[in-house]
PDB file of C-alpha atoms in Angstrom:
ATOM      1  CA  UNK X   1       9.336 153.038 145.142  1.00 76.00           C
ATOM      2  CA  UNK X   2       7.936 149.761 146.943  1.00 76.00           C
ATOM      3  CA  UNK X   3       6.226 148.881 144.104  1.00 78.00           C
ATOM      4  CA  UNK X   4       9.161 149.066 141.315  1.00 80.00           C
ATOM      5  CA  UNK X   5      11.323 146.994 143.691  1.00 79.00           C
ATOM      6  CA  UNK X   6       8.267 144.371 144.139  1.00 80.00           C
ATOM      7  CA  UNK X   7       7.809 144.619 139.805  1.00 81.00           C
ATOM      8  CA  UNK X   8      11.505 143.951 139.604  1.00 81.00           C
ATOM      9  CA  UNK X   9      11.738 141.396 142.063  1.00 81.00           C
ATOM     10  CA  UNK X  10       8.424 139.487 140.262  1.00 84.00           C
ATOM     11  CA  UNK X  11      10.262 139.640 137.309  1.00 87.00           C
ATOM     12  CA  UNK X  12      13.371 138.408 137.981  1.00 86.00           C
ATOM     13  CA  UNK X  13      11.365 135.835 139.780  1.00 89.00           C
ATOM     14  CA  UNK X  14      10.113 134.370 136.575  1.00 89.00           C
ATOM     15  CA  UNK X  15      13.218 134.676 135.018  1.00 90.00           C
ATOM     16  CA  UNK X  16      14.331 131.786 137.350  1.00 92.00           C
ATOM     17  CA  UNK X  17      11.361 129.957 137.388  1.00 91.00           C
ATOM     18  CA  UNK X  18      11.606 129.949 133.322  1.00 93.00           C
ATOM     19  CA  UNK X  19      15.192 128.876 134.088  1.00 92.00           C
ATOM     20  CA  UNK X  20      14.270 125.821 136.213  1.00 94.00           C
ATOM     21  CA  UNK X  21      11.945 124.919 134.412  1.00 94.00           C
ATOM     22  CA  UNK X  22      14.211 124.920 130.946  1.00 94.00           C
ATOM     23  CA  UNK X  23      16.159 122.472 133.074  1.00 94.00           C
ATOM     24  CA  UNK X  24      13.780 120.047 134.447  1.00 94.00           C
ATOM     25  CA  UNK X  25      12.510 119.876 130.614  1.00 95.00           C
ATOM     26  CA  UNK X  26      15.736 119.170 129.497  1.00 94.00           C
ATOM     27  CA  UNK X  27      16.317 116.890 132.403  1.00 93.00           C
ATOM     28  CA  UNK X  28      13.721 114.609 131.770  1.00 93.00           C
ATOM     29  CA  UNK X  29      14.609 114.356 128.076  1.00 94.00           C
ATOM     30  CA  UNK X  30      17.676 113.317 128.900  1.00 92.00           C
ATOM     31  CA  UNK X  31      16.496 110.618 131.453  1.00 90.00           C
ATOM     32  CA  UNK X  32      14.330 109.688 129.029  1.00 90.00           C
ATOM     33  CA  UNK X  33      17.020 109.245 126.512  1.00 92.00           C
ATOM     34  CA  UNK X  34      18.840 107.345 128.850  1.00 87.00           C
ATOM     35  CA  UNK X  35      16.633 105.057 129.492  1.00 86.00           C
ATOM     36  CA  UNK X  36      15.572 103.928 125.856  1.00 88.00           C
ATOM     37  CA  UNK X  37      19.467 103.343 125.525  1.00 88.00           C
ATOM     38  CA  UNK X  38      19.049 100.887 128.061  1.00 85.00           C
ATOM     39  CA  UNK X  39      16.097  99.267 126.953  1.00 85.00           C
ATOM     40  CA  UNK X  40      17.908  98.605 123.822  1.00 86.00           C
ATOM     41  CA  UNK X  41      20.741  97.174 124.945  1.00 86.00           C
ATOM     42  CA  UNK X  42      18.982  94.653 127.048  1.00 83.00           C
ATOM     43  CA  UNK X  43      17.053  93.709 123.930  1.00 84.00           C
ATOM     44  CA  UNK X  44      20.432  93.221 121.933  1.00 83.00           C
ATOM     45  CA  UNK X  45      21.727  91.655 124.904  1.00 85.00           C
ATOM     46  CA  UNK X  46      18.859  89.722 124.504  1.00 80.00           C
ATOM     47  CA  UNK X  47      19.182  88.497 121.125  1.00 74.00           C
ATOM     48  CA  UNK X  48      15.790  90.286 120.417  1.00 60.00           C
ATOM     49  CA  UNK X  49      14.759  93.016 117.590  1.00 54.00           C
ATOM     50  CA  UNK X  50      12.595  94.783 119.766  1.00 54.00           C
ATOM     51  CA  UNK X  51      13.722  97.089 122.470  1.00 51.00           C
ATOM     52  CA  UNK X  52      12.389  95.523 125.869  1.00 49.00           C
ATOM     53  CA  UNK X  53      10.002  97.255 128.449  1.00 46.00           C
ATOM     54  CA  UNK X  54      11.296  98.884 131.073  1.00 47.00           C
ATOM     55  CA  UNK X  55      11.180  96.595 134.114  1.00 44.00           C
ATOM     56  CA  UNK X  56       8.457  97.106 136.718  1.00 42.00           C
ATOM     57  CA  UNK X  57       9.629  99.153 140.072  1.00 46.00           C
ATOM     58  CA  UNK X  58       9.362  96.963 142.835  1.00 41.00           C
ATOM     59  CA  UNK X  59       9.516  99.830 144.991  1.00 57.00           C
ATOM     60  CA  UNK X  60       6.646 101.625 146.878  1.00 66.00           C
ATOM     61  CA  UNK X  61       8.062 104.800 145.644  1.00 81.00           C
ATOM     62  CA  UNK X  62       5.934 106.440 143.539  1.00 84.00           C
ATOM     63  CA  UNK X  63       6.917 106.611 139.813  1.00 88.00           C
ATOM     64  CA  UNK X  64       9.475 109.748 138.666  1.00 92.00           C
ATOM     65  CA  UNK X  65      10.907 110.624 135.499  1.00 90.00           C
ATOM     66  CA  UNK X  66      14.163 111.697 137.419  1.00 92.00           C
ATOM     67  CA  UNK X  67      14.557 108.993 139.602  1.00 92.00           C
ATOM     68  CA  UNK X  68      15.494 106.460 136.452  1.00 87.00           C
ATOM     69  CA  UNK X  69      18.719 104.325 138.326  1.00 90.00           C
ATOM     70  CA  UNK X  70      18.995 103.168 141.719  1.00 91.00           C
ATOM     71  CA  UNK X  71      21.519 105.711 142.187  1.00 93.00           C
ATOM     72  CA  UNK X  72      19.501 108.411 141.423  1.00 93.00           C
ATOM     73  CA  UNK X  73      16.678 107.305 143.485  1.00 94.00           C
ATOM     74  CA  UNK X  74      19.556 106.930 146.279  1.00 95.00           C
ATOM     75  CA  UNK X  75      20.594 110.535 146.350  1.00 96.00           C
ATOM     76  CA  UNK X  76      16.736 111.334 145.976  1.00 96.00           C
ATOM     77  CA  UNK X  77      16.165 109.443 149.345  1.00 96.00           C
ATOM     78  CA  UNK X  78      19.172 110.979 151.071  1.00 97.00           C
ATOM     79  CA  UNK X  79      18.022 114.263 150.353  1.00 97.00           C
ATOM     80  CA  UNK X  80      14.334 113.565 151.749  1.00 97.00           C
ATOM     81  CA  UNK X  81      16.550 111.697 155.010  1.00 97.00           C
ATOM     82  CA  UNK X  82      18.259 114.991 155.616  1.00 97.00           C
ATOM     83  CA  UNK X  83      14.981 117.560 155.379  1.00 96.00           C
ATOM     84  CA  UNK X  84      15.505 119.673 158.519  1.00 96.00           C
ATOM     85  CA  UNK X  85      19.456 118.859 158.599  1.00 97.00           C
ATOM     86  CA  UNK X  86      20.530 120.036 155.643  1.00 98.00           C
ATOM     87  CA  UNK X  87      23.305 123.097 156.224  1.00 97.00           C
ATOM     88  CA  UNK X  88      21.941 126.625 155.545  1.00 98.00           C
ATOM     89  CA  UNK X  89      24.113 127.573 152.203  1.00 98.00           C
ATOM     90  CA  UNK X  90      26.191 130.412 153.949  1.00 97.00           C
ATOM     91  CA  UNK X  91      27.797 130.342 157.303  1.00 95.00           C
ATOM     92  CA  UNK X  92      26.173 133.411 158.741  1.00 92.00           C
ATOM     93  CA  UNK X  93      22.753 135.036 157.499  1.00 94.00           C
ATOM     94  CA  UNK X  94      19.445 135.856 158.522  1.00 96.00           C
ATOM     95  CA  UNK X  95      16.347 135.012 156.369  1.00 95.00           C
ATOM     96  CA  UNK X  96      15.077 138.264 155.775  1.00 92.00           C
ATOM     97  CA  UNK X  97      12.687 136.920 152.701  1.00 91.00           C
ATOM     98  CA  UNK X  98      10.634 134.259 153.846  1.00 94.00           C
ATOM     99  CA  UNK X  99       8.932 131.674 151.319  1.00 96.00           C
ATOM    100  CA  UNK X 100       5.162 132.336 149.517  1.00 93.00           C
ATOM    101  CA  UNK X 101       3.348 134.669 149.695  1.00 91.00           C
ATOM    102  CA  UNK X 102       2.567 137.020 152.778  1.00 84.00           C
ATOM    103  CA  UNK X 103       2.136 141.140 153.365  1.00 83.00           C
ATOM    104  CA  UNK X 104       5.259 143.318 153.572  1.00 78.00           C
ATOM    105  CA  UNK X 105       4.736 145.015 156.975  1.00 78.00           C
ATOM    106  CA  UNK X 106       3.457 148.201 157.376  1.00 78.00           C
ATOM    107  CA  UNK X 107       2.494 148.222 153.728  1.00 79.00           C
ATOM    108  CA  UNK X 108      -0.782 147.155 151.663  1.00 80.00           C
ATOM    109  CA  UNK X 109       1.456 144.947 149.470  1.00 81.00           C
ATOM    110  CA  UNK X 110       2.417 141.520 149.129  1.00 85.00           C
ATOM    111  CA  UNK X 111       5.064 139.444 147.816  1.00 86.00           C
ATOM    112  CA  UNK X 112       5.169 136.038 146.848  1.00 89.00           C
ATOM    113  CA  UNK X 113       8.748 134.420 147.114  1.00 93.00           C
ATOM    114  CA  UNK X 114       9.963 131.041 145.445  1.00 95.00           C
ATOM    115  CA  UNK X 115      12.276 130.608 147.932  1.00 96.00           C
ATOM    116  CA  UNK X 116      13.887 132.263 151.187  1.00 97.00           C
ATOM    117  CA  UNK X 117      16.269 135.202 150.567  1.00 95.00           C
ATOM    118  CA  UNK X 118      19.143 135.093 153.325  1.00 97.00           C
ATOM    119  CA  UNK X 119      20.806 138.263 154.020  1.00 96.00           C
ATOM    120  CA  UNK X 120      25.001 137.877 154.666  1.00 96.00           C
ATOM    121  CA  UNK X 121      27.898 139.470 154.306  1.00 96.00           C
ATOM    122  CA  UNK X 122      29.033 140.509 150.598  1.00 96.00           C
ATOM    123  CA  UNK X 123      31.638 138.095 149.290  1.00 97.00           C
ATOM    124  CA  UNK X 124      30.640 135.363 152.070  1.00 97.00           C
ATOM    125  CA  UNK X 125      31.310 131.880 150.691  1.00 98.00           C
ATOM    126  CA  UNK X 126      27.889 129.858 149.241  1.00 98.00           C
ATOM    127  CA  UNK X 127      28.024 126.215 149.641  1.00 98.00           C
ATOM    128  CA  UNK X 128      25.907 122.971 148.147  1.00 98.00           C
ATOM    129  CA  UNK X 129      23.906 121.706 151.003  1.00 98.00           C
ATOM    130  CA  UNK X 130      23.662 118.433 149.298  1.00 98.00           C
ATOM    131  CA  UNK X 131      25.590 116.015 147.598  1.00 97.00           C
ATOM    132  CA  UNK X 132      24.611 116.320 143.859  1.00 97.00           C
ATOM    133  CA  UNK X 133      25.261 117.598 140.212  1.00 97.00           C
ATOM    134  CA  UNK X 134      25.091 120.909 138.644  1.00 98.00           C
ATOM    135  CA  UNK X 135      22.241 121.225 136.272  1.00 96.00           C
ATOM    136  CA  UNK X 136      23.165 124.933 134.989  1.00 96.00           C
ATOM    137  CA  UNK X 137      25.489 128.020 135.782  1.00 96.00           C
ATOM    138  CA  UNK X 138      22.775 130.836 134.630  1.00 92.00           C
ATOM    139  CA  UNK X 139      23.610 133.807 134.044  1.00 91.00           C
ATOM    140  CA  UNK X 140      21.415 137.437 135.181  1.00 89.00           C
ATOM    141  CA  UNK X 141      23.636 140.451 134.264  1.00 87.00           C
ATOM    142  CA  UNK X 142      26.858 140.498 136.620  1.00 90.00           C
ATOM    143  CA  UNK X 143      25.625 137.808 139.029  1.00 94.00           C
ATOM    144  CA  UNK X 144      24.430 134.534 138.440  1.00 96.00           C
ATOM    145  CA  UNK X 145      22.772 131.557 139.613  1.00 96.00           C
ATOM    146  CA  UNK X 146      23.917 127.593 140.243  1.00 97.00           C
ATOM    147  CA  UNK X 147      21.052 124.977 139.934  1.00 97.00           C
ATOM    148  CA  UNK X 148      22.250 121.559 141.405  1.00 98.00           C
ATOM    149  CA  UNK X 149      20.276 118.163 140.661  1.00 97.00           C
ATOM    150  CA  UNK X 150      19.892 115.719 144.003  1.00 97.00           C
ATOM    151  CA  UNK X 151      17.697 113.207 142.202  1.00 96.00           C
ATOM    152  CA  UNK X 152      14.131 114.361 141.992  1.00 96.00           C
ATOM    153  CA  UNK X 153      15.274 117.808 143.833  1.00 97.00           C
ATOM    154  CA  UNK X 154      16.936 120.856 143.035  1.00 98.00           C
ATOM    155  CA  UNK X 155      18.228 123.499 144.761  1.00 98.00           C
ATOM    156  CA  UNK X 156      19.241 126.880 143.015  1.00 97.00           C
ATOM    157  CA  UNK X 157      21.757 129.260 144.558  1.00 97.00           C
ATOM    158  CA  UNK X 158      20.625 133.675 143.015  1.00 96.00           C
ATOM    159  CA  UNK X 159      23.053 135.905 142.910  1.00 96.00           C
ATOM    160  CA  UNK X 160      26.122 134.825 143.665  1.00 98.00           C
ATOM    161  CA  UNK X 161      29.661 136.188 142.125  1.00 97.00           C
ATOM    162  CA  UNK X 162      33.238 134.467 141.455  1.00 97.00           C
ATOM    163  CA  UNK X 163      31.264 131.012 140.455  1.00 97.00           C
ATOM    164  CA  UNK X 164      34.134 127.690 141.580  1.00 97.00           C
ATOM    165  CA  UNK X 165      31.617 124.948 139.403  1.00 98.00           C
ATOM    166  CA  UNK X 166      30.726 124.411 136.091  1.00 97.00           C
ATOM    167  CA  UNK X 167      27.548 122.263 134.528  1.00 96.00           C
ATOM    168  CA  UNK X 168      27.510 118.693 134.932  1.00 96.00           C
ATOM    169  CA  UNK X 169      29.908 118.850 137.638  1.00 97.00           C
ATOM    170  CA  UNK X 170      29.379 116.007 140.408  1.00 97.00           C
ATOM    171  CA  UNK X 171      29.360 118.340 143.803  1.00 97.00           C
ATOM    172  CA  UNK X 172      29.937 117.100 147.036  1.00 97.00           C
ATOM    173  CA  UNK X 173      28.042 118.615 150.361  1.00 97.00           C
ATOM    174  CA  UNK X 174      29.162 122.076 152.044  1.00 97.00           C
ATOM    175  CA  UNK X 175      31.635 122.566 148.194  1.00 98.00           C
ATOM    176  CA  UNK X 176      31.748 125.797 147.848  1.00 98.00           C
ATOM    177  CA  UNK X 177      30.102 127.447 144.357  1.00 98.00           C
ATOM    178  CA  UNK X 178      30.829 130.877 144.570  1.00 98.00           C
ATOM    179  CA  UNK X 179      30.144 134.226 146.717  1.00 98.00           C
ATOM    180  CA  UNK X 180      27.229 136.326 147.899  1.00 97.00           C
ATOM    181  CA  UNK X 181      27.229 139.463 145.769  1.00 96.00           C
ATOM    182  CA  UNK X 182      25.486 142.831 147.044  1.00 94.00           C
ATOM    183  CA  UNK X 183      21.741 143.202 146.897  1.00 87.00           C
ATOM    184  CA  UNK X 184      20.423 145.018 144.351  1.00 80.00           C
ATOM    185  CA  UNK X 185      19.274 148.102 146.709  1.00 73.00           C
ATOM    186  CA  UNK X 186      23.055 148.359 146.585  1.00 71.00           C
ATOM    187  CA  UNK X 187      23.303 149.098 150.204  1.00 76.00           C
ATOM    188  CA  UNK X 188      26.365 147.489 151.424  1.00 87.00           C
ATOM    189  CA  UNK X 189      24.548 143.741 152.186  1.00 91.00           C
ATOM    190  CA  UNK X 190      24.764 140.066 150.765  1.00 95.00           C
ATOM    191  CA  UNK X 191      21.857 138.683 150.074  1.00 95.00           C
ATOM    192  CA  UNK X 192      21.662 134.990 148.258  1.00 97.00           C
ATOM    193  CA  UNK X 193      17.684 133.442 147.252  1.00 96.00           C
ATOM    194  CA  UNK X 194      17.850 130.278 148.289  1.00 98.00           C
ATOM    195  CA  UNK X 195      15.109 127.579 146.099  1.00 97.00           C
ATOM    196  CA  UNK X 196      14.019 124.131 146.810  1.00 98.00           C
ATOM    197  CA  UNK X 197      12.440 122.247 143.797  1.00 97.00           C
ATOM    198  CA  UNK X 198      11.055 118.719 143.910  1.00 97.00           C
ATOM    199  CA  UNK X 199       9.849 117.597 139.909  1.00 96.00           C
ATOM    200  CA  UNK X 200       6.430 116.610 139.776  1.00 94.00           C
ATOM    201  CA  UNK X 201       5.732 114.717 136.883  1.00 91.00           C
ATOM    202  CA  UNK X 202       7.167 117.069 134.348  1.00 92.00           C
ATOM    203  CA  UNK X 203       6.560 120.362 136.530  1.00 93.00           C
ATOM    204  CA  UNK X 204       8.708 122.025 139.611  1.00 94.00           C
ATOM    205  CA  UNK X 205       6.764 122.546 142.668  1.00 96.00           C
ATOM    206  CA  UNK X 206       8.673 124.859 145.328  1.00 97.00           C
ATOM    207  CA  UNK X 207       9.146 123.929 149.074  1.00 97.00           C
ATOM    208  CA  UNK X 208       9.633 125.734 151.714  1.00 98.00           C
ATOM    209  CA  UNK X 209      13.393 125.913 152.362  1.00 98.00           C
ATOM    210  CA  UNK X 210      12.771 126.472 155.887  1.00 97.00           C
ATOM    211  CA  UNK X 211      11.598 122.841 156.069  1.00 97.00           C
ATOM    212  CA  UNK X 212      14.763 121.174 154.548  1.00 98.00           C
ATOM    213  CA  UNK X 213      17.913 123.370 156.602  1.00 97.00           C
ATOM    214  CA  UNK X 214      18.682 123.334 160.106  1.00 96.00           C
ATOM    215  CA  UNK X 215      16.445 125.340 162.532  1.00 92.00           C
ATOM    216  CA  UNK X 216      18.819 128.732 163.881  1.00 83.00           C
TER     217      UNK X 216
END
């Protein structure tokens, strides 16, 4: 019985790592896009017929396809500023799944976890812990997940229920984006999976949430 919940769990796993990783694609095209506008309006600007090259960073920062305006790179900063401080995403809850991959006591198995999952009560608000802007709403069945952009970072907010945002909306911190929903054992508990993503050239690498909210 262990096992088929671990199978499922794997699987709806990579459902949301295929899902962040649409978006970081998509993302970076769009950045991309961006900036080539830009380009070629400073070489109209410019009087030229070329598009101009993008100008070098001054910064010691190193180079990311996200961070491609100072305002980006701002919120990008804040969010590294706040790593230990940032809010948990529900008011009460108890990390119950922690992050990577360890053995399930008293078992022979293992599980590997993107994130942290955070047991609370059913219906219990779920808030942004940064500010930032919603990448996708994705659905999974009769719950669904919120992916928010904070510069080079995401975070991603599973199963949740009555979602408040939609894509591309600009969120503030602590805005509230839906509700825990039951876990899928069905027994009577909230649960919410709680990711941190930082884009790596064009890949997500996952963090330890643990490292980026406020010690209990």
């Amino acid at each position: 019985e262990l096992n088929k919940q671990l199978t499922s769990k794997r699987k709806l796993e990579t459902n949301i790592k295929n899902s962040i990783a649409a978006i970081i694609k998509r993302e970076i095209m769009e950045a991309e896009k961006a900036e080539r506008a830009r380009r070629e309006a400073a070489a109209k600007a410019a009087g030229g017929s070329k598009p101009v090259a993008a100008a070098a960073s001054t910064s010691s920062r190193a180079a990311n396809k996200l961070e491609n305006t100072p305002e980006v790179t701002a919120v990008s900063v804040g969010f590294e500023n706040n790593r230990r401080k940032l809010p948990w995403p529900v008011g009460r809850g108890d990390i119950t799944g922690p992050f990577g991959r360890h053995k399930i006591e008293g078992t022979r198995l293992y599980e590997d976890n993107i994130g942290v999952y955070i047991q609370t009560n059913i219906g219990a608000p779920v808030k942004a812990v940064y500010e930032g802007t919603v990448s996708s709403v994705h659905s999974f069945g009769a719950v669904s997940a919120v992916t928010i952009r904070h510069g080079k970072y995401l975070t991603t907010y599973y199963n949740l229920t009555g979602i408040t945002v939609n894509k591309d909306e600009e969120i503030k911190l602590g805005q509230v984006l839906g509700k825990a929903a039951e876990s899928e054992d069905e027994d009577g508990i909230g649960k919410v999976l709680f990711v941190v993503t930082v884009v790596v050239g064009n890949n997500p690498k996952y963090l330890n949430p643990e490292d980026w909210i406020k010690p209990r």
